[in-house]
XYZ file of C-alpha atoms in Angstrom:
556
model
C 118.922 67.486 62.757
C 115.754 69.148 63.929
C 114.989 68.108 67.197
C 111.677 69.089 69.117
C 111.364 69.657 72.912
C 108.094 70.414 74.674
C 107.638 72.941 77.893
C 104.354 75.325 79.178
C 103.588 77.612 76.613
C 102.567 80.774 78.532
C 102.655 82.975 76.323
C 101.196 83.199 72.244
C 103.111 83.909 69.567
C 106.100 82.367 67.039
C 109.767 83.072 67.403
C 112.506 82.045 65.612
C 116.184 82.736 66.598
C 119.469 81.807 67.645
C 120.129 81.033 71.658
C 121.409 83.833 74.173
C 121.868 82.637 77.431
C 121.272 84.639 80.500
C 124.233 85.996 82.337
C 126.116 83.558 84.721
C 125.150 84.411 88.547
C 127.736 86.043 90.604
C 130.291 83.507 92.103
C 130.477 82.890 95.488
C 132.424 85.702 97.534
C 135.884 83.969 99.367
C 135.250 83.359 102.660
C 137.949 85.563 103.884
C 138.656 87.648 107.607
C 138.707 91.245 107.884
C 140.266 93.102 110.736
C 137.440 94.214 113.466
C 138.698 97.574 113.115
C 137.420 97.347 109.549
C 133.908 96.074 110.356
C 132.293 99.851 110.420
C 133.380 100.466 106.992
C 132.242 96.974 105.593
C 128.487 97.253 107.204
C 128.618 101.042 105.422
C 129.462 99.233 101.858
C 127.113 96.904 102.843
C 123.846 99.787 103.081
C 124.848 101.259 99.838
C 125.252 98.919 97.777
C 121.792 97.577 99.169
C 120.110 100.769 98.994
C 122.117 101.211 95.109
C 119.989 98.366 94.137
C 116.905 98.832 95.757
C 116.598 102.192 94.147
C 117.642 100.723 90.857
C 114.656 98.110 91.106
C 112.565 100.592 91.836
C 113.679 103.127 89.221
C 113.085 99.895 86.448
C 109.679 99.572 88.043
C 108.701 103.203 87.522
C 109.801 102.605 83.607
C 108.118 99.461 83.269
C 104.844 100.339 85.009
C 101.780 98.446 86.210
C 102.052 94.748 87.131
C 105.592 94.945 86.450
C 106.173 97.715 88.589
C 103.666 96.049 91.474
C 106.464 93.194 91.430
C 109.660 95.160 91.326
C 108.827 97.192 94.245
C 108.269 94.024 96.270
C 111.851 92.925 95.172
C 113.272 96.597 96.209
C 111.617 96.045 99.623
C 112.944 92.667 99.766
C 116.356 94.076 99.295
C 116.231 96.152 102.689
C 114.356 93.975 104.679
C 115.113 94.982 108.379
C 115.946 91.493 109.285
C 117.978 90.235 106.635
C 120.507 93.493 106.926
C 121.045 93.205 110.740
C 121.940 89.501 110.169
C 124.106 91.049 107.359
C 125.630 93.732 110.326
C 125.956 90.655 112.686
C 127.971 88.137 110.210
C 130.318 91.592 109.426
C 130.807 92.219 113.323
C 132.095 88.780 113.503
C 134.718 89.186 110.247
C 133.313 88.361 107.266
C 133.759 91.053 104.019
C 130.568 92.878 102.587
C 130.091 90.771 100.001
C 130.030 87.509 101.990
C 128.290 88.693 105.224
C 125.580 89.858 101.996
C 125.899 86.281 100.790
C 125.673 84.179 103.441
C 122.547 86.112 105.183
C 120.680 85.613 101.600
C 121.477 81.726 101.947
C 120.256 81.504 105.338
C 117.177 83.453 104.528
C 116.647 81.282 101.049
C 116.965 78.262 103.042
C 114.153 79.350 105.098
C 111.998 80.143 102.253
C 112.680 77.063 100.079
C 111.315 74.964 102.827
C 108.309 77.023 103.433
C 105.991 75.416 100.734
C 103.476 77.177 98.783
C 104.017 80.990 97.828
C 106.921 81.657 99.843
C 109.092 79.012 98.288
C 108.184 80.914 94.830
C 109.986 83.895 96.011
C 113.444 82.155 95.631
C 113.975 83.718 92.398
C 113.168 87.014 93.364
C 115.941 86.302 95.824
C 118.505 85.335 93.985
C 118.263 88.045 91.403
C 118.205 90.390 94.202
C 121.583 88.728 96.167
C 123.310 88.866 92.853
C 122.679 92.095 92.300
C 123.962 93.101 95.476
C 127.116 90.704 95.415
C 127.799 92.090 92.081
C 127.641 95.596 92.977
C 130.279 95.056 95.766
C 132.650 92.718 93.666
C 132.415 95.270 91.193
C 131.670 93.363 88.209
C 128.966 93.370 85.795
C 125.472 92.556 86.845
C 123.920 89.234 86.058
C 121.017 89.805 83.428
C 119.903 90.010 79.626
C 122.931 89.334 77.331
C 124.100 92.398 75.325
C 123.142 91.750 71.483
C 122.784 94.481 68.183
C 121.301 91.308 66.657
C 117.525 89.381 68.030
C 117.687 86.669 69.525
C 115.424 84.069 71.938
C 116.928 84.719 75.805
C 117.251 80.783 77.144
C 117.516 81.159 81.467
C 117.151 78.475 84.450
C 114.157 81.233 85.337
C 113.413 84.848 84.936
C 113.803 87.395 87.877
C 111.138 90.194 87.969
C 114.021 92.976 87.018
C 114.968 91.206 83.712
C 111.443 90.345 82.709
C 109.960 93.522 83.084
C 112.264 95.736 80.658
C 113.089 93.385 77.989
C 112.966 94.775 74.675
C 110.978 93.280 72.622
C 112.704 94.404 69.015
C 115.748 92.264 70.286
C 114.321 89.195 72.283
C 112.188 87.442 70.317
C 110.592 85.468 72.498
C 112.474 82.931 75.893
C 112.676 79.728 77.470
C 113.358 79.104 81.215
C 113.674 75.524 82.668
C 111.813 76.812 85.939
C 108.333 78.962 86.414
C 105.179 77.950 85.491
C 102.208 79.335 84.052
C 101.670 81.785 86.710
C 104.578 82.836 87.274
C 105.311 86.425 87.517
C 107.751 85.824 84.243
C 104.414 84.307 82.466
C 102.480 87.486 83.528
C 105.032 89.636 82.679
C 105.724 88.186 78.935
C 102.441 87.999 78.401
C 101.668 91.977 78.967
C 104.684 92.398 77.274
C 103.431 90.164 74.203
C 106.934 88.406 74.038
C 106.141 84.721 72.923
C 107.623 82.174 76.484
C 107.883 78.798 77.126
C 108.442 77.940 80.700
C 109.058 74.463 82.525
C 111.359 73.229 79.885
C 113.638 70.842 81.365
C 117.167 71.000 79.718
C 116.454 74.262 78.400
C 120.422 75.772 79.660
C 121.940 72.851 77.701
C 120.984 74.719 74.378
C 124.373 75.618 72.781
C 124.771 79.078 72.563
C 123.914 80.448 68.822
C 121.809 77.420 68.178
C 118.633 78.426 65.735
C 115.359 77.331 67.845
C 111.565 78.187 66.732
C 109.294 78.861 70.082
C 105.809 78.438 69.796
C 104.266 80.113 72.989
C 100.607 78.822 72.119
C 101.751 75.638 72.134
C 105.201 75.102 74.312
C 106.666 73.375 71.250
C 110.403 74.407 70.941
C 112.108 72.927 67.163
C 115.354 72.912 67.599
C 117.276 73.239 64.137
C 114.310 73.543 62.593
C 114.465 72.605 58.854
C 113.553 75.380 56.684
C 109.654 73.687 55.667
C 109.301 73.740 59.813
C 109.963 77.280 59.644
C 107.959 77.986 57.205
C 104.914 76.151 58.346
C 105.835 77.986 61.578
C 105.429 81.324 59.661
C 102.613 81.054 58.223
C 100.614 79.884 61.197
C 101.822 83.000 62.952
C 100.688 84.786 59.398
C 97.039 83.219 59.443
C 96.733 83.752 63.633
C 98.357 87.977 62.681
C 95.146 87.941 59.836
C 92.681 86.786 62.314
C 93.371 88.982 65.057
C 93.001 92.005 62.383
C 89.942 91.159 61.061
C 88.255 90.130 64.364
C 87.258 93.412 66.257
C 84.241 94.862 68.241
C 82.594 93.370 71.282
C 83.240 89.423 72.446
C 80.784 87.099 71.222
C 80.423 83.552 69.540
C 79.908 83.040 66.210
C 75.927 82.486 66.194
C 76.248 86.225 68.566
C 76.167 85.293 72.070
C 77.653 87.806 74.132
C 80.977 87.543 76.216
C 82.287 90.798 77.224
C 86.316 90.844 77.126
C 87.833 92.982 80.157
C 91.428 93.696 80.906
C 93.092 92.845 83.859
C 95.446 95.650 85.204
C 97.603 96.445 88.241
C 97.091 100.064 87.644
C 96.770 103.374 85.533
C 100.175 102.410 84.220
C 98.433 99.165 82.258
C 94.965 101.155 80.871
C 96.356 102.473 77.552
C 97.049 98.928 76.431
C 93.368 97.903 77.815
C 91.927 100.253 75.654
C 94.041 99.460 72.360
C 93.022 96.204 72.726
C 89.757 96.892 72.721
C 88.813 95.844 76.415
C 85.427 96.274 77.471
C 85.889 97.010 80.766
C 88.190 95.705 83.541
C 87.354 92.884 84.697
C 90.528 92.500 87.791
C 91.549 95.983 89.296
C 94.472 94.759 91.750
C 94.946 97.826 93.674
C 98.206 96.301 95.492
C 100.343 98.419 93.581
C 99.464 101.518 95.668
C 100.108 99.554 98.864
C 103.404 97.936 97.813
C 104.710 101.692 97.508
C 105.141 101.773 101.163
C 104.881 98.143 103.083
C 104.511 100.658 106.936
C 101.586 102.802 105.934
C 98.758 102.380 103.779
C 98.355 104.971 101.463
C 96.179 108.293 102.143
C 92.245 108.202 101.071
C 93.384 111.215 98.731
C 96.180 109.034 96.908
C 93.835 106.140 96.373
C 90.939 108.405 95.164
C 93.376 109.542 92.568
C 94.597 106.450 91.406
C 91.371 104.735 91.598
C 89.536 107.249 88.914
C 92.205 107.292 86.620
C 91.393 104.030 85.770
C 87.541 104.516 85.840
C 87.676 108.055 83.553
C 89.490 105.177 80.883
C 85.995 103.264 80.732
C 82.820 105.651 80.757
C 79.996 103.572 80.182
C 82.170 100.286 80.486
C 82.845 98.081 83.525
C 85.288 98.092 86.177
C 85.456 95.221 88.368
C 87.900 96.313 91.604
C 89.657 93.926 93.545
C 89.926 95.126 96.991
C 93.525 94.441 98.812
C 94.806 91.517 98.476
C 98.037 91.583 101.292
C 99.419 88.033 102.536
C 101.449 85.473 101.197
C 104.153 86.611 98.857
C 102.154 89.859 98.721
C 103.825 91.125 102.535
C 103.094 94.351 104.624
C 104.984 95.444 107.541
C 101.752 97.138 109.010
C 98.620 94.385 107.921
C 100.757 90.612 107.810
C 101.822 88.882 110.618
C 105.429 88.073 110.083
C 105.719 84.493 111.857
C 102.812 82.924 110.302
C 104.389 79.326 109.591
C 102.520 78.911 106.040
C 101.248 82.855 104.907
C 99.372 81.036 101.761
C 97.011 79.279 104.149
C 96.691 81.712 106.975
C 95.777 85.449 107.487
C 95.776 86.578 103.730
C 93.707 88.205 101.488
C 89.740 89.370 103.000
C 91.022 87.529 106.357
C 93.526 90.260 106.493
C 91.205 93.235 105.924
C 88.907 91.958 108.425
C 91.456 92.233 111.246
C 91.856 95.777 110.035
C 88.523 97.181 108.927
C 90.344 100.342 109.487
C 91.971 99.867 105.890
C 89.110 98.229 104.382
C 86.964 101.380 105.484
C 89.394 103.310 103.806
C 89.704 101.580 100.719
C 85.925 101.114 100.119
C 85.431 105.197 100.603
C 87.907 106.065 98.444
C 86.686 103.925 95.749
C 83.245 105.230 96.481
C 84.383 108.906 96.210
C 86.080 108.146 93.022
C 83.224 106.892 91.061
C 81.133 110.019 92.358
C 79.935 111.306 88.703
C 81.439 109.379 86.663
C 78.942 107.201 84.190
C 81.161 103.547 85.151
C 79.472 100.608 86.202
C 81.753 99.925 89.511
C 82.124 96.787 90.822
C 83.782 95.924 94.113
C 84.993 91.941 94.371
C 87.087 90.403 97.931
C 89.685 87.941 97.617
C 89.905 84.555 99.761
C 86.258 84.287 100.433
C 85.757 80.410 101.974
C 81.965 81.093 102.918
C 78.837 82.415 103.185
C 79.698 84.683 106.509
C 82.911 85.923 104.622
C 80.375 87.679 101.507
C 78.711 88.824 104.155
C 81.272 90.344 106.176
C 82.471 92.175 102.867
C 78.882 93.017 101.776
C 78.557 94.695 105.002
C 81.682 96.533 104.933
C 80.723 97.596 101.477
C 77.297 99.322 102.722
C 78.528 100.803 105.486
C 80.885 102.790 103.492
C 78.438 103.893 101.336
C 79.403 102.265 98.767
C 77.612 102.434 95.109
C 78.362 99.522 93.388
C 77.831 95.696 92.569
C 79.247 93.451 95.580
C 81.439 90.454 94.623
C 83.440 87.441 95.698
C 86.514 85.527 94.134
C 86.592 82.036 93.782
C 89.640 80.766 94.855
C 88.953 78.157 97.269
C 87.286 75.056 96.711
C 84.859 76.033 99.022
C 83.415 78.450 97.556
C 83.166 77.042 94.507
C 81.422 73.917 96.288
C 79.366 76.449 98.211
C 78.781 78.992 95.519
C 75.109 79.171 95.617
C 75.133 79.882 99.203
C 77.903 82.965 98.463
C 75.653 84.541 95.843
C 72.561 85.178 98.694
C 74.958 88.004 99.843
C 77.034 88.992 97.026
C 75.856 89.977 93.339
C 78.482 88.181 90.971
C 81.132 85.700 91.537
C 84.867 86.187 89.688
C 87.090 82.820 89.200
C 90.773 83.695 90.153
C 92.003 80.218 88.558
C 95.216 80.820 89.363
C 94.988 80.321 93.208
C 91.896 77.890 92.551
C 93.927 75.510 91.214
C 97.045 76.417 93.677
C 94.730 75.167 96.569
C 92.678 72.526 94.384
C 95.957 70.563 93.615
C 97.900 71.714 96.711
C 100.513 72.782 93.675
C 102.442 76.510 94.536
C 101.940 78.417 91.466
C 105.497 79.467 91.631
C 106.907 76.066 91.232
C 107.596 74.407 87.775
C 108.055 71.020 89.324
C 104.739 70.489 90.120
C 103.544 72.753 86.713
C 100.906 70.007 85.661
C 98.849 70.530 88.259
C 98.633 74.157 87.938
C 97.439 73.680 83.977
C 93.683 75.455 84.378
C 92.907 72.393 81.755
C 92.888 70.209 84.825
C 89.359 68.396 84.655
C 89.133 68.518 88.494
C 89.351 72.613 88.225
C 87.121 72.756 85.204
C 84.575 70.646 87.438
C 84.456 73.765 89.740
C 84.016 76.361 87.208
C 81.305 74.193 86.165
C 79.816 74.629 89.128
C 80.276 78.324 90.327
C 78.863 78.987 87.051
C 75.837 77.081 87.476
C 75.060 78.711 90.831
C 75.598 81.811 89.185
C 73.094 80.920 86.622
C 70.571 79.681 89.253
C 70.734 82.553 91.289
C 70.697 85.015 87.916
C 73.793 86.474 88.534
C 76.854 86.819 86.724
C 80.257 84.669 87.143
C 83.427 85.853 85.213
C 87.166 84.348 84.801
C 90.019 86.562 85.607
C 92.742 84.279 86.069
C 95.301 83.261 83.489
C 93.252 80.846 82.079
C 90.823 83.451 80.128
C 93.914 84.658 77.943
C 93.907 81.007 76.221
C 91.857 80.875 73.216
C 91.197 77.203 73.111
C 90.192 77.324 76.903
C 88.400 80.527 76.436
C 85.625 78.706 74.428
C 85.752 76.237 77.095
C 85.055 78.332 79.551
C 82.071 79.875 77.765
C 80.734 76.409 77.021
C 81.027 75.704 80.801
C 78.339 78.673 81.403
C 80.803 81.479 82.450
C 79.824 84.991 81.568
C 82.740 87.276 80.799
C 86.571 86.199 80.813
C 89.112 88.926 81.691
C 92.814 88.776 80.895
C 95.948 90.646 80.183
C 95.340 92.959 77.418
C 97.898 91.496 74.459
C 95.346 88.295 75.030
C 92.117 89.306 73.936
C 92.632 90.310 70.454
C 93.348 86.362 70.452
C 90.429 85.583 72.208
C 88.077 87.388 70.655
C 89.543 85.883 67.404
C 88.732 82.161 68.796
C 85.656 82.774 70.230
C 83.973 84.545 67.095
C 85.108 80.703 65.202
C 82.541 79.110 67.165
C 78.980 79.032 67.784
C 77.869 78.646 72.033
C 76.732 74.656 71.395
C 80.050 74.210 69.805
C 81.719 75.615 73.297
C 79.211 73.626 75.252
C 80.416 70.156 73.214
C 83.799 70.977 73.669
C 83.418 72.007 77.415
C 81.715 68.552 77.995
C 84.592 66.734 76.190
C 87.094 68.419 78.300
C 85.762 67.612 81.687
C 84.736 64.087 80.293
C 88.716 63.578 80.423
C 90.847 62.051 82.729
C 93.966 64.343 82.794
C 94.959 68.108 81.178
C 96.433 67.066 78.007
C 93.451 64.762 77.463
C 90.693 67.696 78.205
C 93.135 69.826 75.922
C 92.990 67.689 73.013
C 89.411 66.513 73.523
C 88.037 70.005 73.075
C 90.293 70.650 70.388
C 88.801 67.943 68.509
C 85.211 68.814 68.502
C 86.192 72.470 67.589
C 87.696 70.904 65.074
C 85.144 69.123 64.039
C 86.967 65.662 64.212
């Protein structure tokens, strides 16, 4: 009997399948004594199989490339934190095995991090995957991960690590479900640069019977379980129609009666800029240049390494626009040589532009080597800070900016409700504003981005969140400047138009999003958007502003 269960669709698309579950986590070592005699050899097992796996991340992050490979690094590091292996020495000193001096130290430390709040608690995840990788390599058994399968199938998991996420194939999983993660997540990111259709949030999602047919609408978060065969076909040809759209919609971003909204690509690197351009991206419109930084959390890299990444990805778009975020370190982004390490909640402390003010020594460098790398080259550079609270904040980055020499537009993310409430103020210092809804609505609803408990109040359809876009883009507009999205919330095509309607200027997203974008947008003339950005923040909660605008697109 068809059933139908409802999650956060994260990611667009149609799948229809039988159920694969993930593989079972690694059991729990024994608890068992070993000689002291034997404690050298144990702490040597210990370092390789943590070292094994750390170079195995990082060997699936050099295949998987850009964001992807951004996150795995972070998990390698994780893996050999200095801390977390002398407590593993220390519990082996005292008797336990490899395996359970590894497991224990990983509980301790995920204890620590579950009661953290905010980002930190979001790394659990990452910690698990990378404990039972570990465990796993010293039981000797089979790592936990994607399910072997000739045939496709839709991959059902509590939640996605970073390592499984990043190399699925797409010709065999059709599309998964997780019961944790929200729309933020990195498995959301991930799927969605992957174009695999994901629903995340979905409570009960592991009690799927294995080999059960499902259908998985990402747009939507609509799972049909046992779908009857006129579901499926329904199903079908809605993915059909959306497949015909996307091919006949190409060219530039604009509504229907021509207004013009310039699609850029978010990327995390030259890895990402081939799929920017087949999508037809305009530009980029969120450079995170953390990948370069992640390669080595002691040092920041050389001027000459960052000149060299940085014009790959400007040669990609002569003529076009390139919007550069400058470092964003803190929070569950971590370096050894810019982040204090006892900060008792990261996601509210020294993070982001707050960080690169205490070292203007790395700012300095960054800014010159971005400056150098434009040097001749025909892109419109543009150079944005994350965090920025205030007025003295744009200024302190404007600053830096000229004093490097810098050739290029001066901006500031949104991400805290004060600058939203204070945009006008920003922009007599900066040039454009850029919406990072993502961590907008993390601090708006005091809801960690990583956590699919509190999911609702990350949805970007919130009306409280689409009050503040209202109003950085009005600022914007009465200061004559631009003010962009490039957070998750561009890549929906329903909240796309909203976002227009609400007076922003360009929307940038992950690059398997804006053939769907531009689709949606081109339906719809700018008072159309307008209408259906006034219904939507008329509302009282998400799913309300959600179906409100969907109505007067509709026409109903």
């Amino acid at each position: 009997m068809e059933t139908t269960l409802r999650g956060v669709g994260v990611s667009h698309g149609v799948a229809i399948g039988e159920v694969r579950h993930m593989g079972t986590a690694v059991l729990e070592p024994p608890a068992k004594q070993i000689p002291a005699a034997d404690a050298e050899h144990e702490q040597g097992r210990a370092r390789q199989a943590v070292d094994a796996v750390a170079a195995d991340l990082t060997a699936r992050g050099n295949l998987a490339g850009g964001e992807a490979q951004a996150v795995l690094e972070a998990q390698a590091m994780m893996a050999q934190d200095p801390e977390l292996m002398a407590d593993v020495d220390r519990r082996i000193a005292v008797g336990s095995t490899a395996e359970r001096a590894v497991y224990d130290a990983f509980a301790a430390y995920r204890a620590l991090l579950a009661g953290a709040g905010e980002y930190l608690a979001g790394r659990v995840a990452d910690l698990d995957d990378v404990r039972n990788r570990i465990v796993a390599r010293l039981l000797g058994v089979p790592m936990p991960g994607v399910p072997d399968s000739d045939e496709p199938y839709v991959l059902i998991a509590r939640d996605l690590a970073p390592a499984d996420t990043a190399l699925l194939d797409p010709t065999l999983v059709l599309g998964f479900v997780t019961e944790e993660g929200g729309p933020t997540s990195h498995s959301a990111i991930l799927a969605r640069a992957l174009g695999v259709p994901a629903v995340v949030a979905l409570p009960g999602a592991g009690e799927l019977a294995e080999g059960t047919v499902i259908a998985v609408d990402g747009s939507t978060g609509e799972i049909f379980v046992e779908p009857s065969a006129e579901k499926k076909a329904e199903l079908e040809a809605a993915a059909a129609q959306r497949k015909a759209a996307l091919a006949a919609s190409t060219g530039p971003g604009a509504t229907s009666d021509g207004h013009k909204v310039p699609l850029l690509a978010n990327v995390g690197g030259p890895a990402d800029v081939p799929a920017a351009v087949a999508a037809g991206a305009e530009g980029v419109g969120l450079f995170r240049t953390e990948f370069l930084f992640l390669d080595d959390s002691k040092n920041a890299p050389s001027e000459a390494k960052q000149i060299e990444a940085y014009r790959q990805v400007l040669e990609a778009f002569p003529e076009g626009r390139v919007v550069v975020r400058v470092l964003d370190a803190g929070a569950d982004k971590p370096l050894d040589f810019l982040t204090p390490a006892d900060e008792p909640n990261p996601a509210l402390g020294v993070r982001g532009l707050r960080t690169l003010l205490d070292h203007p020594d790395v700012l300095g460098t960054q800014l010159t080597a971005l400056a150098k790398a434009a040097e001749g080259l025909p892109v419109y550079l543009e150079v944005m800070a994350p965090m920025v609270a205030d007025r003295a904040d744009a200024k302190a980055f404007a600053d830096a900016c000229r004093a490097a020499g810098l050739r290029a537009k001066f901006g500031a993310m949104v991400e805290i409700p004060s600058a939203a409430l204070r945009a006008r103020s920003i922009l007599q210092e900066v040039e454009f504003l850029s919406l990072g809804t993502n961590d907008l609505a993390q601090y708006t609803f005091a809801a960690d981005r990583q956590v699919g408990a509190v999911s609702r109040l990350q949805d970007p359809w919130q009306p409280a969140l689409l009050d503040l876009v209202a109003l950085s883009a009005e600022a914007a507009h009465a200061e004559g400047k631009s003010c962009g999205v490039c957070g998750e919330a561009a890549s929906d095509p329903l909240l796309a138009c909203v976002l227009i309607g609400l007076g922003v200027t360009s929307l940038s997203m992950g690059a398997a999003s804006i053939p769907y974008v531009r689709a949606s947008l081109a339906k719809y003339t700018l008072a159309q958007c307008e209408r259906a950005a006034a219904a939507a923040r008329a509302a009282d909660s998400a799913d309300e502003a959600r179906d409100a605008a969907q109505a007067v697109l509709s026409g109903e």
